[in-house]
Coordinates of N, CA, C and O in Angstrom, one line a residue:
X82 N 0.8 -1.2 0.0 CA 0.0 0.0 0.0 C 0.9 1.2 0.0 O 1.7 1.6 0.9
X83 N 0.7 1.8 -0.9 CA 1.3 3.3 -1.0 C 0.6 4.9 -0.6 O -0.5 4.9 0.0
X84 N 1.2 5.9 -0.8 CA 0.7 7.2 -0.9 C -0.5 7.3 0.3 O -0.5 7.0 1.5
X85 N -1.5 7.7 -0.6 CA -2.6 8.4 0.9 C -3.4 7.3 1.9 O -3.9 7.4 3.0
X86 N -3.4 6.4 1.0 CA -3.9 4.8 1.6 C -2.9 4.5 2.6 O -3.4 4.4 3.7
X87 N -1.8 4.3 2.4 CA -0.7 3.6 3.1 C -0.9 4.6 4.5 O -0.9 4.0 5.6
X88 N -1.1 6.3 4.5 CA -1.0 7.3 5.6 C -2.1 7.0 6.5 O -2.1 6.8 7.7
X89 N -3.7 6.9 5.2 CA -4.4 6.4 6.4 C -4.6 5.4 6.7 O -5.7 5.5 7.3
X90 N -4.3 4.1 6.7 CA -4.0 2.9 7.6 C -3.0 3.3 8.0 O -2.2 2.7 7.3
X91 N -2.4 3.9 8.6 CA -1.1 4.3 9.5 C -2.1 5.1 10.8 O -2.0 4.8 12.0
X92 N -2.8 5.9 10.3 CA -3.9 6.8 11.0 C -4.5 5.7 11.7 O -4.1 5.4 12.7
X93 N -5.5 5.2 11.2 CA -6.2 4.0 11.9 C -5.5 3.4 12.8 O -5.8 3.7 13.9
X94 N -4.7 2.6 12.5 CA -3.4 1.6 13.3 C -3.3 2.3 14.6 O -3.7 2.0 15.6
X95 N -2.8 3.4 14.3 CA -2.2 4.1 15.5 C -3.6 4.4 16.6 O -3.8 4.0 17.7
X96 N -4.4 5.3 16.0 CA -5.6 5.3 16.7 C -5.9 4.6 18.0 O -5.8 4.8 19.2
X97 N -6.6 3.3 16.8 CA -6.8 2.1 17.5 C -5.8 1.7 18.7 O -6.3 1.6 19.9
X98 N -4.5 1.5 18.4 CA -3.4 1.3 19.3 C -3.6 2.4 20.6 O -4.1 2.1 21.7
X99 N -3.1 3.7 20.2 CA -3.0 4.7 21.3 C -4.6 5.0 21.9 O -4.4 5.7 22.9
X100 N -5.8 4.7 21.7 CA -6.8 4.8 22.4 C -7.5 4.1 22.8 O -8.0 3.3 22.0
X101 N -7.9 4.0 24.0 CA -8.7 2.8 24.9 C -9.9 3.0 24.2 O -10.5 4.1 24.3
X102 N -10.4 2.0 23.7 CA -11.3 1.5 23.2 C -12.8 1.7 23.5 O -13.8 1.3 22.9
X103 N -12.5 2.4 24.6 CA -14.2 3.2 25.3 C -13.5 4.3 24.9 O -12.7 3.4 25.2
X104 N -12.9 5.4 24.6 CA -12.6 6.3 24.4 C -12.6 6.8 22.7 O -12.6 7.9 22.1
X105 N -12.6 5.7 22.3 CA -13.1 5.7 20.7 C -14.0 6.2 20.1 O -15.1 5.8 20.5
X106 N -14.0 7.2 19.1 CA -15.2 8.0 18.7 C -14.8 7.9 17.0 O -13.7 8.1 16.5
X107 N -16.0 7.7 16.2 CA -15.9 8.3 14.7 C -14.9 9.7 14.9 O -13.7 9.8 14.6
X108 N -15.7 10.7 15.5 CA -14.8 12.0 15.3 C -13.3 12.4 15.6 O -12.5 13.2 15.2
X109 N -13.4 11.2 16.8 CA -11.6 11.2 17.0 C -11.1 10.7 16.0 O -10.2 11.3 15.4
X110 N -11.6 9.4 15.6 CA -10.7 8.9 14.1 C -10.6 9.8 12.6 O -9.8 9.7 11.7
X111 N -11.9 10.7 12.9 CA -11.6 11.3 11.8 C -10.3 12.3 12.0 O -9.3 12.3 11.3
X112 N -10.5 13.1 13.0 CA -9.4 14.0 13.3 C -8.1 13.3 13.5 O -7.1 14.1 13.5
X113 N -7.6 11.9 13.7 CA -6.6 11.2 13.2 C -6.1 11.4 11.9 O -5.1 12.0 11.5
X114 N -7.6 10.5 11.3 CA -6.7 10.4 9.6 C -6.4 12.0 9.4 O -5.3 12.2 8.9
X115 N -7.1 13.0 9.6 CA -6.7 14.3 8.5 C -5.5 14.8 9.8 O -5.2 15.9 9.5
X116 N -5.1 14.5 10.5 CA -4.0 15.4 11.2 C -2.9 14.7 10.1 O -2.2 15.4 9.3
X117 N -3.0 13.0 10.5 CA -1.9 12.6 9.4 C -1.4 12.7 8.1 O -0.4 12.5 7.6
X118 N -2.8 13.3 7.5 CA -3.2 13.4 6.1 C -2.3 14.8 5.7 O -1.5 15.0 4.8
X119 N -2.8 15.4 6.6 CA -2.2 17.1 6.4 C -0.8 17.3 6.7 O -0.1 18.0 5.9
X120 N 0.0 16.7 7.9 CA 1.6 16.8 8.0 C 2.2 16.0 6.9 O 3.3 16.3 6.4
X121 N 1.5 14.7 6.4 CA 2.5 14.2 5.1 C 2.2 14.9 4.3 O 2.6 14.4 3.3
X122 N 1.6 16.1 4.1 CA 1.5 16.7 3.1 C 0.4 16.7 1.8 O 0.5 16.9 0.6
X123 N -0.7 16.3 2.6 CA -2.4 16.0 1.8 C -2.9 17.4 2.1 O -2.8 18.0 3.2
X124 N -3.3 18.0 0.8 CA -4.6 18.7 1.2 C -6.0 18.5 0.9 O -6.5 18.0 -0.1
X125 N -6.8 19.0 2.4 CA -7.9 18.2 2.3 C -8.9 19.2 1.7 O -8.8 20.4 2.0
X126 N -9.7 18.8 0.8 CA -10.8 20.1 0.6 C -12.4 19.2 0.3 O -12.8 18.1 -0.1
X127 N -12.8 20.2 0.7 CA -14.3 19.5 0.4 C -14.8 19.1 -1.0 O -14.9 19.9 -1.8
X128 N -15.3 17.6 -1.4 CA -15.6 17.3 -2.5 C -16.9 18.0 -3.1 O -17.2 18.1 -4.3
X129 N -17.6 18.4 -2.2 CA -19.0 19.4 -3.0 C -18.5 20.4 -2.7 O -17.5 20.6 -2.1
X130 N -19.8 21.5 -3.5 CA -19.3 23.1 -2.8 C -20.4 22.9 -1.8 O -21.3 22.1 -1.8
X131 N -20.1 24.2 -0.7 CA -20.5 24.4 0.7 C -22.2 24.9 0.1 O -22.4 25.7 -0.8
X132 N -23.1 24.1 0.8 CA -24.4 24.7 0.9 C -24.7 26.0 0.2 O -23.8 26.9 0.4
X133 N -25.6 26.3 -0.4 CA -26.0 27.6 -0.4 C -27.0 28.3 0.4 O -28.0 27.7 0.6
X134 N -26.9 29.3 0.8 CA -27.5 29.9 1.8 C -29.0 31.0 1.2 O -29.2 31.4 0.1
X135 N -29.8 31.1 2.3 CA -30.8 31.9 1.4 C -31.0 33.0 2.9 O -30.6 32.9 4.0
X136 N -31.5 33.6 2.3 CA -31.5 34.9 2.7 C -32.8 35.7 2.0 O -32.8 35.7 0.7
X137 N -34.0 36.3 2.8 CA -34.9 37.4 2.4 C -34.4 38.4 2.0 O -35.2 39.3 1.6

């Protein structure tokens, strides 16, 4: 496994490892993978555009 796959299964691994397992959240893992994602050098952007908003 290479490139951004290979970072995040690195992300996961580690996760999993460094946090007790009641302490485990979707949102901590997410903020795992993109911390790792972003120091190797990923930029993350959103795949849609942001909502449109309405206004009277």
């Amino acid at each position: 496994m290479t490139g951004a796959a290979a970072v995040i299964d690195a992300a996961i691994d580690d996760y999993r490892t460094e946090v007790p397992p009641d302490q485990q959240t979707p949102a901590g893992l997410t903020d795992r993978i993109r911390e790792y994602l972003t120091t190797s050098g990923y930029e993350i952007r959103p795949t849609a555009p942001a909502p449109a908003t309405w206004s009277p």
